[in-house]
mmCIF file of C-alpha atoms in Angstrom:
data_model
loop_
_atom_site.group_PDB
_atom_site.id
_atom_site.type_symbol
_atom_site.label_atom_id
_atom_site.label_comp_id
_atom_site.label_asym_id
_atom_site.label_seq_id
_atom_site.Cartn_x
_atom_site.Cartn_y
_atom_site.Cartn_z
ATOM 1 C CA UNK A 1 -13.591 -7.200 11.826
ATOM 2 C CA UNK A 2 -12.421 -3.847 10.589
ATOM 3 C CA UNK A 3 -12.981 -0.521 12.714
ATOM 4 C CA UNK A 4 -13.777 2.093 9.721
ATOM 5 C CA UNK A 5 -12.673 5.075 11.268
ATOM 6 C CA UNK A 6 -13.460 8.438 10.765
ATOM 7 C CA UNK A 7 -10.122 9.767 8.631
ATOM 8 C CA UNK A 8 -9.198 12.357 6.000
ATOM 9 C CA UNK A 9 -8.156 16.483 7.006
ATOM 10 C CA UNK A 10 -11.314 18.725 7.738
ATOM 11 C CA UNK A 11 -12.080 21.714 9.681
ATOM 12 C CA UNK A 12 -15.459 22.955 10.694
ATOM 13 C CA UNK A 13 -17.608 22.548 8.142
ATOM 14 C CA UNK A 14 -15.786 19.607 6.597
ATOM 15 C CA UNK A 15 -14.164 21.623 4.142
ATOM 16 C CA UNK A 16 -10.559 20.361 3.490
ATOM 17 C CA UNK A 17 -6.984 21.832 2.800
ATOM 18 C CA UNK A 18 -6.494 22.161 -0.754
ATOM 19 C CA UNK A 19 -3.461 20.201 -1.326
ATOM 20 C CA UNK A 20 -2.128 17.118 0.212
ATOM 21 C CA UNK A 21 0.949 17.164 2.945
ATOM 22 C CA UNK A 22 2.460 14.796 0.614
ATOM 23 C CA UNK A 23 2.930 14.301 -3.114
ATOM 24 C CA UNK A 24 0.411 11.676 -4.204
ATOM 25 C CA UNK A 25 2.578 10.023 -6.970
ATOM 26 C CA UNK A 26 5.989 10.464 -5.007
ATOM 27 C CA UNK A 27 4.022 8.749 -1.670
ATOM 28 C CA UNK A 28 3.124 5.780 -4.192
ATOM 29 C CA UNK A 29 6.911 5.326 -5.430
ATOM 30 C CA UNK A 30 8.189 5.404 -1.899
ATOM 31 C CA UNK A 31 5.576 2.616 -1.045
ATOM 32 C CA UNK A 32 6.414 0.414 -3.935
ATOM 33 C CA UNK A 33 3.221 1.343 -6.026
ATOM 34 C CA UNK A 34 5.707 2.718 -8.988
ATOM 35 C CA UNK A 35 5.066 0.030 -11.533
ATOM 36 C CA UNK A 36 1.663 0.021 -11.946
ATOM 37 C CA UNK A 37 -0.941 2.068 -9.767
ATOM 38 C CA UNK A 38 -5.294 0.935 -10.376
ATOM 39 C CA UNK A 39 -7.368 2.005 -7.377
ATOM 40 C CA UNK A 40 -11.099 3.149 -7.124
ATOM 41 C CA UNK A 41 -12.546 5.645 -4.474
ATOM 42 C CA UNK A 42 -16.371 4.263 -3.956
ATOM 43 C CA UNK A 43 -18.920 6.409 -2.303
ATOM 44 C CA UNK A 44 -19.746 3.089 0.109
ATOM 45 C CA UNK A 45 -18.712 3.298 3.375
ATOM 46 C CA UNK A 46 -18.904 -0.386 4.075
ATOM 47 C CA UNK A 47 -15.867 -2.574 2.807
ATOM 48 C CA UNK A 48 -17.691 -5.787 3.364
ATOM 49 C CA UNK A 49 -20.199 -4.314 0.604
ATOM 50 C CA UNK A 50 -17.562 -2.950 -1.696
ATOM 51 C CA UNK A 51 -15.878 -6.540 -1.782
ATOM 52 C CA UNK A 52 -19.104 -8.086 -2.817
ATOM 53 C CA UNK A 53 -19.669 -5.379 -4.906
ATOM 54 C CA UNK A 54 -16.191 -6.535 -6.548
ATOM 55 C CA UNK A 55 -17.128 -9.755 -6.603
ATOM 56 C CA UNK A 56 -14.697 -11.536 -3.653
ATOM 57 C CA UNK A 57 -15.750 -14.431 -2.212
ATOM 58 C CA UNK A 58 -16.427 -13.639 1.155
ATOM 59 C CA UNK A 59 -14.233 -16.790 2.563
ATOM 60 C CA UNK A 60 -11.336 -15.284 0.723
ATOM 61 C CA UNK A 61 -11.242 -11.884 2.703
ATOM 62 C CA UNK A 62 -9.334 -11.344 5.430
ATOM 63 C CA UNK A 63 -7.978 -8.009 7.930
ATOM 64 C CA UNK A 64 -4.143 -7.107 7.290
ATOM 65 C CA UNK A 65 -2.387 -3.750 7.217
ATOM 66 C CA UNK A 66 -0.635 -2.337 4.022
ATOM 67 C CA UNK A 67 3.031 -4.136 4.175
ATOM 68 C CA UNK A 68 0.813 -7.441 4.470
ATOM 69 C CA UNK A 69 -1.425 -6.551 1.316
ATOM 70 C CA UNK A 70 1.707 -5.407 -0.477
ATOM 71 C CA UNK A 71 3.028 -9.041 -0.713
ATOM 72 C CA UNK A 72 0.071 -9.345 -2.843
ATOM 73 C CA UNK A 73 0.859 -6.761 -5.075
ATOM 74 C CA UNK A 74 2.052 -8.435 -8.673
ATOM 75 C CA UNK A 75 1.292 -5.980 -11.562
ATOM 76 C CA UNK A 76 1.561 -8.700 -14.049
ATOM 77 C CA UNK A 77 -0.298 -11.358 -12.021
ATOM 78 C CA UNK A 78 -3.604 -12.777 -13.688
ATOM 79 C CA UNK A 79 -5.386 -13.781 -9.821
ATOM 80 C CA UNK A 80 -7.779 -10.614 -8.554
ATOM 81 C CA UNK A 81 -6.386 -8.793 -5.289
ATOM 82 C CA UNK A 82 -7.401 -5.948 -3.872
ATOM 83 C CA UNK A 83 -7.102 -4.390 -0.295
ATOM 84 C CA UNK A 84 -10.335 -2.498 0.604
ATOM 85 C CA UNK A 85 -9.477 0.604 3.178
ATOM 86 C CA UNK A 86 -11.894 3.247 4.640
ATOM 87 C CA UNK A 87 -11.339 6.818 3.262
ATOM 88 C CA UNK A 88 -13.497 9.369 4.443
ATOM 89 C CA UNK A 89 -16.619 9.026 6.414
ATOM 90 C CA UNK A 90 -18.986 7.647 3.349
ATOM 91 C CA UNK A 91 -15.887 6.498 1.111
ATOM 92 C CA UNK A 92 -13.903 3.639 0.979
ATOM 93 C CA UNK A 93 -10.747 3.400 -1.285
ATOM 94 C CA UNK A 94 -10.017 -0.144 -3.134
ATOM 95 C CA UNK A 95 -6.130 -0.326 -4.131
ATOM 96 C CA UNK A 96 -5.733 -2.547 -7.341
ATOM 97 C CA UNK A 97 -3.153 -5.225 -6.099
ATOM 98 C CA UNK A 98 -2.923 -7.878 -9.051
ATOM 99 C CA UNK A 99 -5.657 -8.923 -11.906
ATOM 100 C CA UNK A 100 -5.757 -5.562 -13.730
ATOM 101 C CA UNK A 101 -8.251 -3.143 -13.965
ATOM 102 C CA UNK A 102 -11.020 -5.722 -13.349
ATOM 103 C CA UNK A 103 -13.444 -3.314 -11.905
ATOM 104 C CA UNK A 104 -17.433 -3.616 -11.107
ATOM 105 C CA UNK A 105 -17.524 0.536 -10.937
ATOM 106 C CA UNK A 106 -20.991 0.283 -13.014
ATOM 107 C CA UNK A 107 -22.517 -2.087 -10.459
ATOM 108 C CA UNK A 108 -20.613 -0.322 -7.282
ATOM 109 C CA UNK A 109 -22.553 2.980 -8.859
ATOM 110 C CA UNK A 110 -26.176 1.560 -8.803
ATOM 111 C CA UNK A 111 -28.541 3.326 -6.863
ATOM 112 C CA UNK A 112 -26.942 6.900 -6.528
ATOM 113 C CA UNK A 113 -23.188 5.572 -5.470
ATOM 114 C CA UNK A 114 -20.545 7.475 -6.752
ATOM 115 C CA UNK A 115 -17.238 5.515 -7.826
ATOM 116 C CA UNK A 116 -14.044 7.186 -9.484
ATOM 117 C CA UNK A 117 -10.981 5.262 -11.005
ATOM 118 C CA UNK A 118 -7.514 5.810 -11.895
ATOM 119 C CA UNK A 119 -5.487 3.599 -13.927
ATOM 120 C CA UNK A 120 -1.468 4.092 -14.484
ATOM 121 C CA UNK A 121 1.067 1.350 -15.670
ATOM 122 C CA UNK A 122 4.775 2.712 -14.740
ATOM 123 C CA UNK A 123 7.524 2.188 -17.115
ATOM 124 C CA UNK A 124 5.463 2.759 -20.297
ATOM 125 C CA UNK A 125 4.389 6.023 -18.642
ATOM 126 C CA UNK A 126 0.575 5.128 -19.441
ATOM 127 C CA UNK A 127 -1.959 7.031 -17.716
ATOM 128 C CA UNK A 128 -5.926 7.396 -18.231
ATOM 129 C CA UNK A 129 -8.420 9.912 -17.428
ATOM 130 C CA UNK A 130 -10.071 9.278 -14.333
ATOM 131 C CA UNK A 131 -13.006 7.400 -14.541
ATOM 132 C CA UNK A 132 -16.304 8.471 -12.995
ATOM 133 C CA UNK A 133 -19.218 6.632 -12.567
ATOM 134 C CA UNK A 134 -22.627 7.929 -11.256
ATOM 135 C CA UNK A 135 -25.394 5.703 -10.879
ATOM 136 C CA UNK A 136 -24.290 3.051 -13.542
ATOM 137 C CA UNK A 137 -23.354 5.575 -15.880
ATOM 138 C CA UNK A 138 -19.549 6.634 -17.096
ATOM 139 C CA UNK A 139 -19.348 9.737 -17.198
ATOM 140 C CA UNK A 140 -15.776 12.778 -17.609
ATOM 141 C CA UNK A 141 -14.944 13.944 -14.443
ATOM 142 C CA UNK A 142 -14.032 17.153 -16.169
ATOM 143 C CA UNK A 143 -17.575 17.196 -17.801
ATOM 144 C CA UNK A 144 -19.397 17.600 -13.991
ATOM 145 C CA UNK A 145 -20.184 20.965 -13.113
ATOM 146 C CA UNK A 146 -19.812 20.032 -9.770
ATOM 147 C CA UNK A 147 -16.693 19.115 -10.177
ATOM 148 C CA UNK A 148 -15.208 22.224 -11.608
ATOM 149 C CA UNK A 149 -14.505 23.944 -8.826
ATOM 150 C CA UNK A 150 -11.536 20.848 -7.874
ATOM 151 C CA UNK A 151 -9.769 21.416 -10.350
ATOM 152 C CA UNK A 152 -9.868 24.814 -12.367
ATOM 153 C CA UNK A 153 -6.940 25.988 -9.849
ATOM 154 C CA UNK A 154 -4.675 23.732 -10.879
ATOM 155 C CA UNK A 155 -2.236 23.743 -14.305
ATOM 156 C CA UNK A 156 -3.677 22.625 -17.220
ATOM 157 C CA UNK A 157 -0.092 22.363 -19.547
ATOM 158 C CA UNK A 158 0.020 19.708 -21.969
ATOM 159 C CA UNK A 159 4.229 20.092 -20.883
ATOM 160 C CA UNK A 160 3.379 18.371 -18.031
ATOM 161 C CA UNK A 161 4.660 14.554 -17.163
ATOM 162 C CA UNK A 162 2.943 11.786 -16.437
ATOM 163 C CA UNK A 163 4.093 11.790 -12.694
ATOM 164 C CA UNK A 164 2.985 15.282 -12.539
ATOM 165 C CA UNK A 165 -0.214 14.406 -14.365
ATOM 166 C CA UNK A 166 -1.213 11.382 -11.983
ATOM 167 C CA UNK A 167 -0.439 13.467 -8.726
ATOM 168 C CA UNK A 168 -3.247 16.057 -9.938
ATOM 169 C CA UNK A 169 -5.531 13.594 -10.772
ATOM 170 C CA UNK A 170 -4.880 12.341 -7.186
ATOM 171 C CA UNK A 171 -5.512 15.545 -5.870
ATOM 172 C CA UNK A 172 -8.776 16.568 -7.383
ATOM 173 C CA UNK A 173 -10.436 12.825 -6.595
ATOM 174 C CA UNK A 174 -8.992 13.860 -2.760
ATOM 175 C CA UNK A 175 -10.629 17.269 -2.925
ATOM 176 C CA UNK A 176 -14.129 15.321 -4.183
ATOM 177 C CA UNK A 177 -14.021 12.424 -2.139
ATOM 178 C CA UNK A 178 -13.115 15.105 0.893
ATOM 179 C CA UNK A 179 -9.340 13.414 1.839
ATOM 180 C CA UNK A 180 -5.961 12.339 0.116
ATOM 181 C CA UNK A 181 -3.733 9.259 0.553
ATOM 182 C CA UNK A 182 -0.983 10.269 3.295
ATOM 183 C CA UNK A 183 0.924 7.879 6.380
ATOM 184 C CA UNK A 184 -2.366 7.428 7.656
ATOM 185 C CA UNK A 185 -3.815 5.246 4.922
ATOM 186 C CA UNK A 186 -0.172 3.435 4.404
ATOM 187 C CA UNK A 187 -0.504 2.407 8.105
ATOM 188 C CA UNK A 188 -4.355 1.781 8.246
ATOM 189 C CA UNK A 189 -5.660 -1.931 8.282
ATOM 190 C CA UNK A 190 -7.943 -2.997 5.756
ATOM 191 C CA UNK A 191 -9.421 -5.669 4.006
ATOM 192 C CA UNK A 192 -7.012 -8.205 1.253
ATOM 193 C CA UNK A 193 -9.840 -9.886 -0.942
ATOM 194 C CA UNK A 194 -8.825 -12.806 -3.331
ATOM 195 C CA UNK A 195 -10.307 -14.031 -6.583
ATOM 196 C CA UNK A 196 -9.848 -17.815 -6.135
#
């Protein structure tokens, strides 16, 4: 079984650093996520329940650490992986391995859950909008009020690339969800769930 530790950079009050140590997109490329990047931050603390929520079989999940789930990681494959890995205390973070963008965020949402999504396919430099979704509903992440405040500090420059572009989308979810991706989630254990 997974320990779900408590993870992610606060200081009394849980309020957070602003920016990560690391560059979000750069720490992807250097961990061999530059060809296609999907992942979803979930507002469920449990990764048991956010692999049912994705619809894994439970017989096809097993414990392993990132280099392990890695193995699994085939941008053009057609089989569903994902490795499940806590986030912050209430969050769990689901890295896309293979299957596309195959997500259940609607039904990971129901009854007040919170789920956001980013989608980017190297190469072809094709990058979405994150996706929010709030109680079954899709909603802009730059629409939410509450959300303002994460990212009105940062550049808004339509000059900027899509490297640049992904790394601040990384940075707001990190500032909303209350922690970033750094060494600690690259060397965390999680859960690899198959699609049989």
């Amino acid at each position: 079984m997974v320990f779900w530790p408590r993870c992610g950079r606060y200081v009394a009050g849980y309020i957070m650093t602003l920016f990560p140590t690391e560059n979000q997109q750069r720490l992807l490329v250097a961990h061999g996520l530059n060809r296609r990047f999907g992942a979803l931050w979930v507002s469920i603390a449990d990764g048991y329940e956010v692999a049912r929520g994705l619809h894994f079989p439970v017989g096809t999940i097993e414990t392993c650490d990132f280099q392990t789930a890695m193995r699994s990681y085939d941008p053009a494959g057609s089989a569903r992986r994902a490795w499940i890995t806590p986030h912050t205390p209430g969050w769990s973070h689901v890295l896309l391995l293979s299957g596309g963008q195959a997500s259940s965020a609607e039904e990971l949402s129901r009854h007040g859950q919170r789920v956001f999504e980013i989608s980017y396919v190297g190469g072809i430099e094709e990058l979405d909008e994150p996706i929010y979704t709030y109680d079954g509903e899709y909603r802009s992440i730059f629409d939410e009020a509450a959300h303002e405040a994460h990212w009105t500090d940062l550049p808004n420059d339509d000059t900027m690339s899509i490297p640049e572009t992904l790394d601040q989308f990384m940075i707001i979810i990190g500032r909303i969800t209350g922690g970033f991706l750094d060494q600690n989630w690259i060397s965390s254990e999680g859960l690899l769930c198959v699609m049989l």
